[in-house]
PDB file of N, CA and C in Angstrom:
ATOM      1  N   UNK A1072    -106.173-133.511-233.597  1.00  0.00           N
ATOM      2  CA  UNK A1072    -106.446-134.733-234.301  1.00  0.00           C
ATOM      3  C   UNK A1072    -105.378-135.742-233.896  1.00  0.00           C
ATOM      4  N   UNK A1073    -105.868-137.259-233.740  1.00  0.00           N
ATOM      5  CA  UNK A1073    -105.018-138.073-233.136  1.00  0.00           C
ATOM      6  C   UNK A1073    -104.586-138.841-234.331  1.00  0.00           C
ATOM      7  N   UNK A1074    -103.186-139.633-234.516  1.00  0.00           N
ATOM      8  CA  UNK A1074    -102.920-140.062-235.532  1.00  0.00           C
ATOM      9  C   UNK A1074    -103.571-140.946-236.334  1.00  0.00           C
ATOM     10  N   UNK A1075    -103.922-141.719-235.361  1.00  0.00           N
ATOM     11  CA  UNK A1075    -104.574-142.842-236.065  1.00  0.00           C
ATOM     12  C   UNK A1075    -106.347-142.243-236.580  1.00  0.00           C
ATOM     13  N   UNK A1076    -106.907-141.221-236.107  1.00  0.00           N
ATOM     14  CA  UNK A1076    -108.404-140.870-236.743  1.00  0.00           C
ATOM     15  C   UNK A1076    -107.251-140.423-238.501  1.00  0.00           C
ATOM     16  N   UNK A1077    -106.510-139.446-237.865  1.00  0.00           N
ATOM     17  CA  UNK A1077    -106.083-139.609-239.526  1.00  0.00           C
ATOM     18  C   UNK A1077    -105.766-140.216-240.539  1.00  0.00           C
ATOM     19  N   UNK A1078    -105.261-141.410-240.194  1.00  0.00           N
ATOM     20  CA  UNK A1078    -105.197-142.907-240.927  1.00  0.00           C
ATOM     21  C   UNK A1078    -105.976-143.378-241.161  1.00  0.00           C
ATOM     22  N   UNK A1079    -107.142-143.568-240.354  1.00  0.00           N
ATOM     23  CA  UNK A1079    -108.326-144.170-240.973  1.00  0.00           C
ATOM     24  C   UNK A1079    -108.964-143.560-241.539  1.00  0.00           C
ATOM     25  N   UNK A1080    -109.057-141.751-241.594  1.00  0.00           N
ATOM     26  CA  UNK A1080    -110.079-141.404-242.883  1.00  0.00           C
ATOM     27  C   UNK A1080    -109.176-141.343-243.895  1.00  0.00           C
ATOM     28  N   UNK A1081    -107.959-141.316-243.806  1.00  0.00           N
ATOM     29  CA  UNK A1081    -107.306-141.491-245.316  1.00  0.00           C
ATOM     30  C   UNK A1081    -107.025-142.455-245.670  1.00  0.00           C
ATOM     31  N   UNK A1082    -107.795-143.730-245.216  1.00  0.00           N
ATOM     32  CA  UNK A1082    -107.302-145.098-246.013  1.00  0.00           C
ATOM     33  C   UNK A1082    -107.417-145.157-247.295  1.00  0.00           C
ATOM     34  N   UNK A1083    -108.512-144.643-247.666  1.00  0.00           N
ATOM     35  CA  UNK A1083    -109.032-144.779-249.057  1.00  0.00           C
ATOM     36  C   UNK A1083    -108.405-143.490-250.388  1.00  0.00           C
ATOM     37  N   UNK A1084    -107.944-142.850-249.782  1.00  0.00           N
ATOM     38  CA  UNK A1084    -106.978-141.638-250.504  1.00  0.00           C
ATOM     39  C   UNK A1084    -106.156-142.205-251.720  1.00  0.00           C
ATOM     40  N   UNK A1085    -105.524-141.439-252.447  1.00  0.00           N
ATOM     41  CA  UNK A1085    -104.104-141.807-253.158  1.00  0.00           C
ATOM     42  C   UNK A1085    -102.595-141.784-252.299  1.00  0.00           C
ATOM     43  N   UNK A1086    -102.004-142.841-252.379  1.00  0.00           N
ATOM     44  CA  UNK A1086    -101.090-143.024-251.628  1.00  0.00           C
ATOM     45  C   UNK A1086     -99.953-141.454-252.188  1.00  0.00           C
ATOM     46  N   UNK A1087    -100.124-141.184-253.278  1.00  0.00           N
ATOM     47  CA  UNK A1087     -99.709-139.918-253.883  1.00  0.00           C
ATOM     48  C   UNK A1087     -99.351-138.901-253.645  1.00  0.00           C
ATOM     49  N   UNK A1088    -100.557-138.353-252.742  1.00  0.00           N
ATOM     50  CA  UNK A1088    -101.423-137.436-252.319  1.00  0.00           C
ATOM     51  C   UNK A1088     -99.917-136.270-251.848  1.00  0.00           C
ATOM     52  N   UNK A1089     -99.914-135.274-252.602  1.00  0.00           N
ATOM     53  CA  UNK A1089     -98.930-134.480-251.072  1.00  0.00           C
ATOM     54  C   UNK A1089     -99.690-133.832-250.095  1.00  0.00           C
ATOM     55  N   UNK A1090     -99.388-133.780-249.263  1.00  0.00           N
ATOM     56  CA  UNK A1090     -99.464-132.856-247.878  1.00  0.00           C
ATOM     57  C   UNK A1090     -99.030-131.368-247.561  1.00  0.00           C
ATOM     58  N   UNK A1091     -99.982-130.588-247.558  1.00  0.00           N
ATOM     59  CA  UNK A1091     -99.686-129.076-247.449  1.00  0.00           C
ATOM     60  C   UNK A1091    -100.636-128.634-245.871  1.00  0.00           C
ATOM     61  N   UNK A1092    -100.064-127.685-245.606  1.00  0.00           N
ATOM     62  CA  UNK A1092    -100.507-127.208-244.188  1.00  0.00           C
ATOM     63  C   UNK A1092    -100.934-125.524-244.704  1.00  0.00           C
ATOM     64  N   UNK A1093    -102.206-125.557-244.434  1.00  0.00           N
ATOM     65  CA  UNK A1093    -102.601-124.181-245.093  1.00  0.00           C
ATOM     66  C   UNK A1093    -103.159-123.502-244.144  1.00  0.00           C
ATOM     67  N   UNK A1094    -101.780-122.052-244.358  1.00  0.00           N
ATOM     68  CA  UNK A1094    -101.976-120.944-243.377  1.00  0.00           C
ATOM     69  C   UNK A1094    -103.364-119.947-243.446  1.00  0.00           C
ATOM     70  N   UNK A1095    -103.876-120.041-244.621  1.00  0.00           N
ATOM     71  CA  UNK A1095    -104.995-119.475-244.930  1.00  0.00           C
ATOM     72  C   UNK A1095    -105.685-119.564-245.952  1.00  0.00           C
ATOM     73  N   UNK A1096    -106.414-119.179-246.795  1.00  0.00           N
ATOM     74  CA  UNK A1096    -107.188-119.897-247.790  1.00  0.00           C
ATOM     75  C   UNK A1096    -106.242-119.109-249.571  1.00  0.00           C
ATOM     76  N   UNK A1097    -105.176-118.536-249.055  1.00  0.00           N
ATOM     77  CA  UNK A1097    -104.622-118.044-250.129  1.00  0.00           C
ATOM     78  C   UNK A1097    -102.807-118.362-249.949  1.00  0.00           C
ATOM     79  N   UNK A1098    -102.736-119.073-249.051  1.00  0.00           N
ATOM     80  CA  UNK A1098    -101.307-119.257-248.175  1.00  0.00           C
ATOM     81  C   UNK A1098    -100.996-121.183-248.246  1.00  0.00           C
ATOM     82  N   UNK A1099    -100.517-121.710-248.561  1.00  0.00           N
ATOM     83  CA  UNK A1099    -100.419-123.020-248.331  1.00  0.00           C
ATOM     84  C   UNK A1099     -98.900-123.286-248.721  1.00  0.00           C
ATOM     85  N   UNK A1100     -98.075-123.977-247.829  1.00  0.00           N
ATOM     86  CA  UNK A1100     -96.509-124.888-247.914  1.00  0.00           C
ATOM     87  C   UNK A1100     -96.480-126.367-247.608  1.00  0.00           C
ATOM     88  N   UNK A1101     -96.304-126.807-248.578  1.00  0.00           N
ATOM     89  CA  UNK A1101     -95.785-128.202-248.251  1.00  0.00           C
ATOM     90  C   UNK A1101     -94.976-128.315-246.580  1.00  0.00           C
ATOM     91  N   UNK A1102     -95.839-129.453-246.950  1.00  0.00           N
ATOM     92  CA  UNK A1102     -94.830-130.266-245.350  1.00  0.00           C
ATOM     93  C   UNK A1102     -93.557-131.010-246.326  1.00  0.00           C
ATOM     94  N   UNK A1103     -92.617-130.911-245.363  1.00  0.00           N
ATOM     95  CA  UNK A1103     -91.001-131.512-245.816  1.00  0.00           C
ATOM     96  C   UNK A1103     -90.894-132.525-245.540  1.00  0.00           C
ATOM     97  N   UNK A1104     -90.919-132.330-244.124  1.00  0.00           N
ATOM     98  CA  UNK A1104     -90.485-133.602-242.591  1.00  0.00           C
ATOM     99  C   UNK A1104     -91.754-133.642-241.615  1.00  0.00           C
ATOM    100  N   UNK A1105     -91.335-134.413-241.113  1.00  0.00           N
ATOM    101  CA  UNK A1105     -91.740-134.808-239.500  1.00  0.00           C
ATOM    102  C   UNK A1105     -90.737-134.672-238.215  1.00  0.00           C
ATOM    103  N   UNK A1106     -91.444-134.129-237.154  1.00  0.00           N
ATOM    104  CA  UNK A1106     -90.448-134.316-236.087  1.00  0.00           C
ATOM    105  C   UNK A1106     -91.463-135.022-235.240  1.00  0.00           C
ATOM    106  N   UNK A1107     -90.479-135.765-233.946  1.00  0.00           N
ATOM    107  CA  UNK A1107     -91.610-136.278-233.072  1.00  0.00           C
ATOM    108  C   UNK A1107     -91.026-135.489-231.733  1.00  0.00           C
ATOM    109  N   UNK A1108     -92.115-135.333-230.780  1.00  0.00           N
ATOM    110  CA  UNK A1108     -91.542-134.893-229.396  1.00  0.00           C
ATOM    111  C   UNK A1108     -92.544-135.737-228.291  1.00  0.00           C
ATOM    112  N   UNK A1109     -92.798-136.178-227.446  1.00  0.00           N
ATOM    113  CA  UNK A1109     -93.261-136.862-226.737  1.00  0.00           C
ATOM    114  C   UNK A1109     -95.090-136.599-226.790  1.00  0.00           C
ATOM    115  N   UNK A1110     -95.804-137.809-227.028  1.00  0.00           N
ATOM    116  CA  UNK A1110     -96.994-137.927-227.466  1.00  0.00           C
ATOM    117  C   UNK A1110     -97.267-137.142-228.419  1.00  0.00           C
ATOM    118  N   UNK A1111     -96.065-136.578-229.730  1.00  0.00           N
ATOM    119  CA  UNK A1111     -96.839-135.403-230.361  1.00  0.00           C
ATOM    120  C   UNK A1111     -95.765-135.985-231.958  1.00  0.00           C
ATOM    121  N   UNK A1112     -96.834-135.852-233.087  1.00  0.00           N
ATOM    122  CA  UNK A1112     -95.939-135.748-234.417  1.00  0.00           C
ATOM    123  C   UNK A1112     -96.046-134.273-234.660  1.00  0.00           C
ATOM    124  N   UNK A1113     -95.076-133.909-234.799  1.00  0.00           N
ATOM    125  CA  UNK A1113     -94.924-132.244-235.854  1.00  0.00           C
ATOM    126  C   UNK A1113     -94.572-132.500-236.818  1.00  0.00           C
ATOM    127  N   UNK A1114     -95.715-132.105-237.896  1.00  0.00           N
ATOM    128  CA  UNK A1114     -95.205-131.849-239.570  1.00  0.00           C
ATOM    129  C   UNK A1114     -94.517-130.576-239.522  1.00  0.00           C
ATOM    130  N   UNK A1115     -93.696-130.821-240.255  1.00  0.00           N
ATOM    131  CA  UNK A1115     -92.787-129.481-240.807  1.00  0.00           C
ATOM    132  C   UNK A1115     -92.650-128.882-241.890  1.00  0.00           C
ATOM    133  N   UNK A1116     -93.145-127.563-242.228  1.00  0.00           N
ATOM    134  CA  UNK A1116     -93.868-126.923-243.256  1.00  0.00           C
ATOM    135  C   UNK A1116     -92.243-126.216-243.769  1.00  0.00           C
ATOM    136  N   UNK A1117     -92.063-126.278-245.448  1.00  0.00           N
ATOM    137  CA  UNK A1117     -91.201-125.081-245.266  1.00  0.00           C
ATOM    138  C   UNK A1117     -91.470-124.563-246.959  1.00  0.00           C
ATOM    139  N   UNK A1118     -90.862-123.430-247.212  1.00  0.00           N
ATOM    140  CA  UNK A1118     -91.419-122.682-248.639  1.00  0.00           C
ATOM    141  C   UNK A1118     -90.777-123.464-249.623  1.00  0.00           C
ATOM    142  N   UNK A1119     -91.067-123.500-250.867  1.00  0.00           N
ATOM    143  CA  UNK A1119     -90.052-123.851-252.239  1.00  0.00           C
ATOM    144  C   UNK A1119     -89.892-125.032-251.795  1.00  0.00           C
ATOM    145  N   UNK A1120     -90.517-126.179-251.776  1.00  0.00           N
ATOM    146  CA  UNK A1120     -89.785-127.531-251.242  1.00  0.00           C
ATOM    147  C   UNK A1120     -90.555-128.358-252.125  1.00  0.00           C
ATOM    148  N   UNK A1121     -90.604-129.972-252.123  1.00  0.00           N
ATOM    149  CA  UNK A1121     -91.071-130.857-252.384  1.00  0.00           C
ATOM    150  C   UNK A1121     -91.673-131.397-251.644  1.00  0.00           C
ATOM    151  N   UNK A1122     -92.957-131.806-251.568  1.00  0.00           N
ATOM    152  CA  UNK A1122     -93.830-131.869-250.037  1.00  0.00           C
ATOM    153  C   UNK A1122     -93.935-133.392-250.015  1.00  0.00           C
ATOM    154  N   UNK A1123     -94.335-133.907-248.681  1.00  0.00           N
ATOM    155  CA  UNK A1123     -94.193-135.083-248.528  1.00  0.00           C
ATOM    156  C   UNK A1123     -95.543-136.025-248.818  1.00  0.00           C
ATOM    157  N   UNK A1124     -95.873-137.108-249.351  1.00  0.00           N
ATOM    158  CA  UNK A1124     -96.874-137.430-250.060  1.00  0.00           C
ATOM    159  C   UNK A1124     -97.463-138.619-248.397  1.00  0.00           C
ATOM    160  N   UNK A1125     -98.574-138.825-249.103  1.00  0.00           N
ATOM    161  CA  UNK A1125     -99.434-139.219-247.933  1.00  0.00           C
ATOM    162  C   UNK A1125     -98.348-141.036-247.669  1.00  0.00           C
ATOM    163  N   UNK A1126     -98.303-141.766-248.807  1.00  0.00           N
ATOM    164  CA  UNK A1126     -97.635-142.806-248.134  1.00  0.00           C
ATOM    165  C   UNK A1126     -95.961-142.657-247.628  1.00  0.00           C
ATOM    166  N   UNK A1127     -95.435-141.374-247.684  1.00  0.00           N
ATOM    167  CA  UNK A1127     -94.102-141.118-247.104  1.00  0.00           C
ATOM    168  C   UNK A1127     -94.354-140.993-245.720  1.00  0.00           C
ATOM    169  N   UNK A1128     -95.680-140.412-245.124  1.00  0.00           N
ATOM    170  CA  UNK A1128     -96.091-140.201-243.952  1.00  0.00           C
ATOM    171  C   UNK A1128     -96.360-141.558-243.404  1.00  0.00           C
ATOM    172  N   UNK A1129     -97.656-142.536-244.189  1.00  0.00           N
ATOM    173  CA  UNK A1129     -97.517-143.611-243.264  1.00  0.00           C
ATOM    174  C   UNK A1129     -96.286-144.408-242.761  1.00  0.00           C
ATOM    175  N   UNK A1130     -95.337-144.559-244.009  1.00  0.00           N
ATOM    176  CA  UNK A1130     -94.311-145.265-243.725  1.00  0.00           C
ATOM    177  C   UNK A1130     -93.458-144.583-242.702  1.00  0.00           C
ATOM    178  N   UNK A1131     -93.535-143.699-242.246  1.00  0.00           N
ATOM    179  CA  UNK A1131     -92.672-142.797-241.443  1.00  0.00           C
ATOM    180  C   UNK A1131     -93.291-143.288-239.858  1.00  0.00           C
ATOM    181  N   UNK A1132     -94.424-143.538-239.853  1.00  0.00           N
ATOM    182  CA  UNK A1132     -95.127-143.316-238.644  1.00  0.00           C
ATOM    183  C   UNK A1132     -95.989-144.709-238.359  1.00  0.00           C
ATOM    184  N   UNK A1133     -95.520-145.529-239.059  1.00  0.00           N
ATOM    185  CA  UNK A1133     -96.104-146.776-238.938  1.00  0.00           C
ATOM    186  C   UNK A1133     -95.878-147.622-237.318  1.00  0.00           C
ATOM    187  N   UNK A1134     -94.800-146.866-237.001  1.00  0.00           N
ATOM    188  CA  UNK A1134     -94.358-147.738-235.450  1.00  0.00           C
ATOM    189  C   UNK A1134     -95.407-147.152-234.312  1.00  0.00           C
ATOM    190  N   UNK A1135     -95.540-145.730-235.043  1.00  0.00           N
ATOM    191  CA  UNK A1135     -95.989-144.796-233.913  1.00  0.00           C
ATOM    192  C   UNK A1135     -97.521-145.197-233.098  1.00  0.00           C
ATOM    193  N   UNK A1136     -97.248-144.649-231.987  1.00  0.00           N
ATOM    194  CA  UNK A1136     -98.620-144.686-231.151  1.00  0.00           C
ATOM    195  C   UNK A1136     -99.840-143.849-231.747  1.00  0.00           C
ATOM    196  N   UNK A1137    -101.252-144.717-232.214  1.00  0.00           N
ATOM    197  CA  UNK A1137    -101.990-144.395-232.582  1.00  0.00           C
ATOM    198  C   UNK A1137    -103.108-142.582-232.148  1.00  0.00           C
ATOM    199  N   UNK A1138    -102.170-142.880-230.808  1.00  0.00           N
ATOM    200  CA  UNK A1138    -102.976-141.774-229.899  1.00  0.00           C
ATOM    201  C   UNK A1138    -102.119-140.588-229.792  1.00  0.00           C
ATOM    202  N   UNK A1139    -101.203-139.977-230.756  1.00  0.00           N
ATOM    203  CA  UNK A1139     -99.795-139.261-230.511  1.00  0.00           C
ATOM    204  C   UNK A1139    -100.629-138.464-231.392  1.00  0.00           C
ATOM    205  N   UNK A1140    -100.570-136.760-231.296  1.00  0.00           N
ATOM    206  CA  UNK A1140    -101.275-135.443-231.934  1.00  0.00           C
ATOM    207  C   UNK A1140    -100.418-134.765-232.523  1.00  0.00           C
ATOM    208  N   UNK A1141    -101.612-135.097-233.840  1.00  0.00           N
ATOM    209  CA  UNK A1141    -100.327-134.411-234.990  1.00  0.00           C
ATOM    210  C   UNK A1141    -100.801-132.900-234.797  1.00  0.00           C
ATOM    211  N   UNK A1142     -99.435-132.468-234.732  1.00  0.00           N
ATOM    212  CA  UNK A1142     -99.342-130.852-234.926  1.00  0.00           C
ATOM    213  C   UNK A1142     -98.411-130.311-235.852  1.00  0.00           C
ATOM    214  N   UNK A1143     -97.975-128.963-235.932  1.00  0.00           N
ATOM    215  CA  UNK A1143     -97.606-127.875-237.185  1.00  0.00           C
ATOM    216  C   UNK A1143     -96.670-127.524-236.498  1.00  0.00           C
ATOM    217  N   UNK A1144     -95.568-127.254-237.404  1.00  0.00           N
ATOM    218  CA  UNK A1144     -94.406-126.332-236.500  1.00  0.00           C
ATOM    219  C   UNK A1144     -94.915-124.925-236.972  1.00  0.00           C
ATOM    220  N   UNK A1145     -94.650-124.028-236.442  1.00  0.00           N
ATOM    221  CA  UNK A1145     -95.144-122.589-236.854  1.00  0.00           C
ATOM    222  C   UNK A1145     -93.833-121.774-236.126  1.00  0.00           C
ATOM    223  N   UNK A1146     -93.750-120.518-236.553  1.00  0.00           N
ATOM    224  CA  UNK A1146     -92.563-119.425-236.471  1.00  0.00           C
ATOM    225  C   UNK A1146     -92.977-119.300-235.404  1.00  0.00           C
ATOM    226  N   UNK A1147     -93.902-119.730-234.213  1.00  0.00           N
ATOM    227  CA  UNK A1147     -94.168-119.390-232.445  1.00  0.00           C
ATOM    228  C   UNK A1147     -94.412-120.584-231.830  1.00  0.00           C
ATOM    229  N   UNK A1148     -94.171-121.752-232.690  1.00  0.00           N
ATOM    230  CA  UNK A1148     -94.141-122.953-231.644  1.00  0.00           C
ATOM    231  C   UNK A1148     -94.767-123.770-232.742  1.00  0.00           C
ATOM    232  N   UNK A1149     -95.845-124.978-232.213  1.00  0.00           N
ATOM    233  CA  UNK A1149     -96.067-125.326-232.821  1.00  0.00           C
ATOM    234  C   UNK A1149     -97.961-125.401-232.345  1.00  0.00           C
ATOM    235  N   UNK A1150     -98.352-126.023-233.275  1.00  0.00           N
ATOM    236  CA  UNK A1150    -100.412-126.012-233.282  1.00  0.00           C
ATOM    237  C   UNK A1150    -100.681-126.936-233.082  1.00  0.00           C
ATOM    238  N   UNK A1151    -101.803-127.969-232.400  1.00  0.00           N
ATOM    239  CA  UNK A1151    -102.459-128.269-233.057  1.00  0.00           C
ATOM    240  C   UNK A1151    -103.433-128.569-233.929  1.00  0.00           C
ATOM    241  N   UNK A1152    -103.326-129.729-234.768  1.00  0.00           N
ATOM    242  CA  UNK A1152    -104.298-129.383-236.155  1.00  0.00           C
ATOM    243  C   UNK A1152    -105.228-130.523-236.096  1.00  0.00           C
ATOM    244  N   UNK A1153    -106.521-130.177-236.605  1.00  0.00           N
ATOM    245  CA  UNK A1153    -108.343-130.294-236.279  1.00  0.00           C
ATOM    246  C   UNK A1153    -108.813-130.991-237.134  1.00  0.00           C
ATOM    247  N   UNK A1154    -107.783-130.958-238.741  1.00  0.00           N
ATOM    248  CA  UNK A1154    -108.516-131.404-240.128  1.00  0.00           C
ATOM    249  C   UNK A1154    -107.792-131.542-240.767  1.00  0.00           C
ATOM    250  N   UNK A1155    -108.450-131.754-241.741  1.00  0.00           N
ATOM    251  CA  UNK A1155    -107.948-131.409-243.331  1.00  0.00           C
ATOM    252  C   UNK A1155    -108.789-131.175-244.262  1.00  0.00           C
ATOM    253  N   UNK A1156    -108.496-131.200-245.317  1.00  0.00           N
ATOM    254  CA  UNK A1156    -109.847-130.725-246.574  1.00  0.00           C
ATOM    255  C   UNK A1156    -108.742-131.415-247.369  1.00  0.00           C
ATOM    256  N   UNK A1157    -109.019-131.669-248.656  1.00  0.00           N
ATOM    257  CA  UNK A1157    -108.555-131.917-250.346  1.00  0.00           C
ATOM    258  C   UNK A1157    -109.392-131.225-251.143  1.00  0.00           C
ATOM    259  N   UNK A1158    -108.245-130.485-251.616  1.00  0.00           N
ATOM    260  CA  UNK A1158    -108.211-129.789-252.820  1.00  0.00           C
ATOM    261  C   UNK A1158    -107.366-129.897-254.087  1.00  0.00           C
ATOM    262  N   UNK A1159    -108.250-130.399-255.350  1.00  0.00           N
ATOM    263  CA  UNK A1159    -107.190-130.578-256.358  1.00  0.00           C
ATOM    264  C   UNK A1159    -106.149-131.591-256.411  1.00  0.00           C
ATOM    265  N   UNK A1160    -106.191-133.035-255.547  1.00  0.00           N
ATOM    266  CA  UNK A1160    -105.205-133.493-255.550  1.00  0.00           C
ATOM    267  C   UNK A1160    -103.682-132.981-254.166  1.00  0.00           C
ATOM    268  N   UNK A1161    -104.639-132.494-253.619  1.00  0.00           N
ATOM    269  CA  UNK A1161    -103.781-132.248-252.732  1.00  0.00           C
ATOM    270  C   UNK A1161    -104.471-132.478-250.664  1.00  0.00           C
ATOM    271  N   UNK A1162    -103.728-132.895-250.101  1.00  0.00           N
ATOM    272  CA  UNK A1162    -104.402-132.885-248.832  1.00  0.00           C
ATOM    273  C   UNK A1162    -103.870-131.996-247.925  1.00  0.00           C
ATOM    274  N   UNK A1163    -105.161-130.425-247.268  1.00  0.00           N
ATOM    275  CA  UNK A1163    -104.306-129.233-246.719  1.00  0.00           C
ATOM    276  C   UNK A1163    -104.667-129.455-245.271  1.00  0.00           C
ATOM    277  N   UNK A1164    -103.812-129.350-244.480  1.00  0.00           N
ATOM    278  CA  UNK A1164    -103.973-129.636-242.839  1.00  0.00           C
ATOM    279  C   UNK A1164    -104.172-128.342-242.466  1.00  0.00           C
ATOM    280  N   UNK A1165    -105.685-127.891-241.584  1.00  0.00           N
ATOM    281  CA  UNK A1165    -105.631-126.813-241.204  1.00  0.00           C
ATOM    282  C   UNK A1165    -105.866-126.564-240.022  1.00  0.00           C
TER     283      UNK A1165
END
């Protein structure tokens, strides 16, 4: 998924919203941070945290190139990610 398709289907969202990256349908961690590495955003997932809400993300990434692929850091590198779903007030990147 390229940044900007994700911006535009979440225009209409709650700026609120946190952000979780869900390892499986019984597994989900907040995203913390962001890292960037060349054409690529990595959200950064970690346990017990305070997750980052959807307008902490735009404001973070507002400079960024629309065409830069958001991906996941994971314990073997990192993914990239296809979607999302909302559930409950929450938006899960999978």
């Amino acid at each position: 998924m390229r940044l900007i398709d994700f911006k535009l289907s979440t225009v209409d969202l709650a700026t609120t919203t946190p952000l979780y990256w869900e390892v499986d349908r019984d597994t989900v961690y907040p995203i913390k941070t962001i890292s960037l590495a060349p054409d690529q955003l990595i959200l950064v997932p970690a346990k017990q945290t305070t997750a980052l809400t959807l307008d902490q993300l735009n404001a973070r990434t507002r400079q960024l190139d629309g065409h830069t692929a958001l991906m996941v850091a994971t314990p073997t590198g990192s993914q990239s990610l296809f979607g999302y779903r909302l559930r409950t007030g929450q938006l899960l990147f999978g």
